[in-house]
PDB file of C-alpha atoms in Angstrom:
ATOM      1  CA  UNK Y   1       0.000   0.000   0.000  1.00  0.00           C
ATOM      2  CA  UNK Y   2       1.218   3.535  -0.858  1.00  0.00           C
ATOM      3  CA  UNK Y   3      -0.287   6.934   0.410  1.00  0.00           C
ATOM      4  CA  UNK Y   4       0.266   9.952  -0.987  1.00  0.00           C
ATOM      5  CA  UNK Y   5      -1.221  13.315  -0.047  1.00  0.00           C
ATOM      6  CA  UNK Y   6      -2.360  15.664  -2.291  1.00  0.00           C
ATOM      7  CA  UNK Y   7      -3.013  20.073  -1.398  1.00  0.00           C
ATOM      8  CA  UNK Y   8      -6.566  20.336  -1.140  1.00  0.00           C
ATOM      9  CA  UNK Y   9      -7.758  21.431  -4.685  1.00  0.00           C
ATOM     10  CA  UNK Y  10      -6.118  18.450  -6.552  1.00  0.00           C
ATOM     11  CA  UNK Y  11      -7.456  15.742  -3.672  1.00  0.00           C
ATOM     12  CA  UNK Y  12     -10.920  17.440  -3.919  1.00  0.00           C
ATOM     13  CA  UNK Y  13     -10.531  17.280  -7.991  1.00  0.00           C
ATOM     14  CA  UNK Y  14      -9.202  13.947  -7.750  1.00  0.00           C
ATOM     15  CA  UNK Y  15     -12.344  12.548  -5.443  1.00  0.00           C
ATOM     16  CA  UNK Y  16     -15.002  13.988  -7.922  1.00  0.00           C
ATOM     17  CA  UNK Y  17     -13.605  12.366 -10.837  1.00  0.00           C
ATOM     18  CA  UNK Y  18     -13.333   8.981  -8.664  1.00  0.00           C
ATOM     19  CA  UNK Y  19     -17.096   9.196  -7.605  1.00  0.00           C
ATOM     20  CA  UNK Y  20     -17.683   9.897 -11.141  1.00  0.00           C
ATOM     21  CA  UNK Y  21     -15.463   7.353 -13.082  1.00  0.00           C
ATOM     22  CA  UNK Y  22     -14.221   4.948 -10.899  1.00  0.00           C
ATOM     23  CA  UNK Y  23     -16.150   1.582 -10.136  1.00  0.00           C
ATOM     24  CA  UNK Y  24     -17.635   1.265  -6.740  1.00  0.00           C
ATOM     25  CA  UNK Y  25     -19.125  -1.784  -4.729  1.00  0.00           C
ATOM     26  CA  UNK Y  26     -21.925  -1.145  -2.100  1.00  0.00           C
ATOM     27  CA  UNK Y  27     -20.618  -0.470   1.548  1.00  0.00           C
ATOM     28  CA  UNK Y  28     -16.767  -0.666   0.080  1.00  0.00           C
ATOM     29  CA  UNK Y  29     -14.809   2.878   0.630  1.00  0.00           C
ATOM     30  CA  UNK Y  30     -12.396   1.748  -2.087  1.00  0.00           C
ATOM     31  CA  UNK Y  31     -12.524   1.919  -6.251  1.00  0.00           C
ATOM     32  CA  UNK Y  32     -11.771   0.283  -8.947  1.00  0.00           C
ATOM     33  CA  UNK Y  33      -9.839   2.373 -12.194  1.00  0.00           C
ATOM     34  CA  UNK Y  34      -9.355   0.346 -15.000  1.00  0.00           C
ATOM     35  CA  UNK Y  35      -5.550   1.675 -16.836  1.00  0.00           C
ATOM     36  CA  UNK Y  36      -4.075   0.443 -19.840  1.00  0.00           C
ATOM     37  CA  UNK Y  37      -0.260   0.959 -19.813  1.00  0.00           C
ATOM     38  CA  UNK Y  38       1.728  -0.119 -23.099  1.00  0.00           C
ATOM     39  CA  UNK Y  39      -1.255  -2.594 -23.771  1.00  0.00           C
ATOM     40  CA  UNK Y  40      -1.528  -3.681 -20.532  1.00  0.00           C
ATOM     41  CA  UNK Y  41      -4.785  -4.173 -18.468  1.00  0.00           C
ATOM     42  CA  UNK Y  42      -4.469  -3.312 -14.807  1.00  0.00           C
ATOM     43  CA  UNK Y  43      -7.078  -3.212 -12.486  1.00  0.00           C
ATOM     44  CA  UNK Y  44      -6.160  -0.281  -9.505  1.00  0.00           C
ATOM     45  CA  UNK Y  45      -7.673  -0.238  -6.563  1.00  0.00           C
ATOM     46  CA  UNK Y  46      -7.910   3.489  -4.874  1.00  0.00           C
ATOM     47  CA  UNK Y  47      -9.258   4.125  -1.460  1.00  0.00           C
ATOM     48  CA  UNK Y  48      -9.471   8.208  -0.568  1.00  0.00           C
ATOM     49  CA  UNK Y  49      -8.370   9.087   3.074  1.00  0.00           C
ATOM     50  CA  UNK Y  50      -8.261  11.624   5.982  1.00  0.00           C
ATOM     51  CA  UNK Y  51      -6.456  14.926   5.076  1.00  0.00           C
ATOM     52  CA  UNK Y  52      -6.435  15.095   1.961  1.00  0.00           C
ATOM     53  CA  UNK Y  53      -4.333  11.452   1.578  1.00  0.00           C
ATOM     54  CA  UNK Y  54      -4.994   8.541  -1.114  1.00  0.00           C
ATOM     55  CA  UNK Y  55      -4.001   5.093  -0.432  1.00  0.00           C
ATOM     56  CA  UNK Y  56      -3.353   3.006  -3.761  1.00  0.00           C
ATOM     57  CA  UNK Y  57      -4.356  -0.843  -2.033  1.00  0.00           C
ATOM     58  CA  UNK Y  58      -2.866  -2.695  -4.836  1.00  0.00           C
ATOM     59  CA  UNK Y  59      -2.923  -3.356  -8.458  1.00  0.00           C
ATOM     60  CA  UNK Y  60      -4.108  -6.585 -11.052  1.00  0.00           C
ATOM     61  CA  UNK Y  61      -2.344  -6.572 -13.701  1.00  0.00           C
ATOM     62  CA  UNK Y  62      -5.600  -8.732 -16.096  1.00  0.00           C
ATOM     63  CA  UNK Y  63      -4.098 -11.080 -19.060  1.00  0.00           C
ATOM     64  CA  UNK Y  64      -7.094 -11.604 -21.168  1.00  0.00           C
ATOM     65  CA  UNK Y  65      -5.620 -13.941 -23.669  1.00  0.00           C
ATOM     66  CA  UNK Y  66      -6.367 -17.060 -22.734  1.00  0.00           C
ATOM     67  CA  UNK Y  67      -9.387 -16.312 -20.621  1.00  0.00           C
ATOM     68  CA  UNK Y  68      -9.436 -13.790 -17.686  1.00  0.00           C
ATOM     69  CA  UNK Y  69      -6.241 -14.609 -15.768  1.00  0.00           C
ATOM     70  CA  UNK Y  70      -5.263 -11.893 -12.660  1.00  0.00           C
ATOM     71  CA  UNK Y  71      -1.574 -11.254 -11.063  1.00  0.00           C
ATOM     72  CA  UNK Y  72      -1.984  -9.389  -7.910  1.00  0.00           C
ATOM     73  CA  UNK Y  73       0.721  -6.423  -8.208  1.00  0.00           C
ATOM     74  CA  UNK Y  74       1.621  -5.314  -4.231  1.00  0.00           C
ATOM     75  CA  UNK Y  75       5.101  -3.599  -4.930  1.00  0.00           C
ATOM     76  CA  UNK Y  76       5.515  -0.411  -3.462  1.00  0.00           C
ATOM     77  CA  UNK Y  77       7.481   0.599  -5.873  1.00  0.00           C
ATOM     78  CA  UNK Y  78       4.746   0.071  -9.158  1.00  0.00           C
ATOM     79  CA  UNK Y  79       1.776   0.886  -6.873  1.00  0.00           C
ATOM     80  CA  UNK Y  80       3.310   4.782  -6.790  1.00  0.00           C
ATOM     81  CA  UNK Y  81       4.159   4.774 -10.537  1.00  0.00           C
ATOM     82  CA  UNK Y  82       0.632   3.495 -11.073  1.00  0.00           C
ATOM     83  CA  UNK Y  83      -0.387   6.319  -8.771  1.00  0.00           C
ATOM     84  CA  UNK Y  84       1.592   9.109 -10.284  1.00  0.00           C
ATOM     85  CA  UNK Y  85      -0.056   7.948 -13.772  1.00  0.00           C
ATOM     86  CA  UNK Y  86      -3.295   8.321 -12.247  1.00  0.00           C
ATOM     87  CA  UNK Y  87      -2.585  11.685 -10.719  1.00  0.00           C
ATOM     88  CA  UNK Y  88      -0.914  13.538 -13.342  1.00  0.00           C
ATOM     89  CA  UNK Y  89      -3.025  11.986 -16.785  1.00  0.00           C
ATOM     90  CA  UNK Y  90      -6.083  11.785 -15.033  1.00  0.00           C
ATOM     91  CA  UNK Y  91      -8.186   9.108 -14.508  1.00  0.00           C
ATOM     92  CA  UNK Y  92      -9.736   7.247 -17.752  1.00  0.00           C
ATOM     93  CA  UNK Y  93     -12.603   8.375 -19.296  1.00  0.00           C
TER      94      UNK Y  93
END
């Protein structure tokens, strides 16, 4: 898990478009945004936190080839590229 906070304006930015783009479950805090990076289907899982902080859970990476096949990505290191991707393009429309 990686948490990054944000100055108020971008978190607040960054919430709306999550409520508005990301997938949701009933009674879970966290979402879903689907990326594509070099052809590659992740799955990213995004939970928003106090003071203005967002916590990046962890990352499927989805291989779709040969039926729906998942690799659960938990490396600190990807989860806050993933993250900075997110942040800086915006999420997926």
């Amino acid at each position: 898990m990686v948490i990054r906070q944000l100055k108020a304006p971008k978190y607040d930015r960054f919430c709306q478009d999550l409520q508005a783009l990301a997938l949701t479950s009933p009674l879970d805090p966290s979402y879903t945004v689907p990326l594509v990076v070099n052809g590659t289907e992740y799955q990213i899982k995004l939970q928003p936190e106090d003071h203005n902080r967002i916590a990046i859970l962890y990352a499927l990476r989805v291989d779709r080839m040969d039926g729906p096949t998942y690799e659960l990505i938990t490396a600190n290191v990807l989860l806050s590229a993933f993250l900075e991707l997110l942040l800086e393009q915006g999420l997926p429309q």
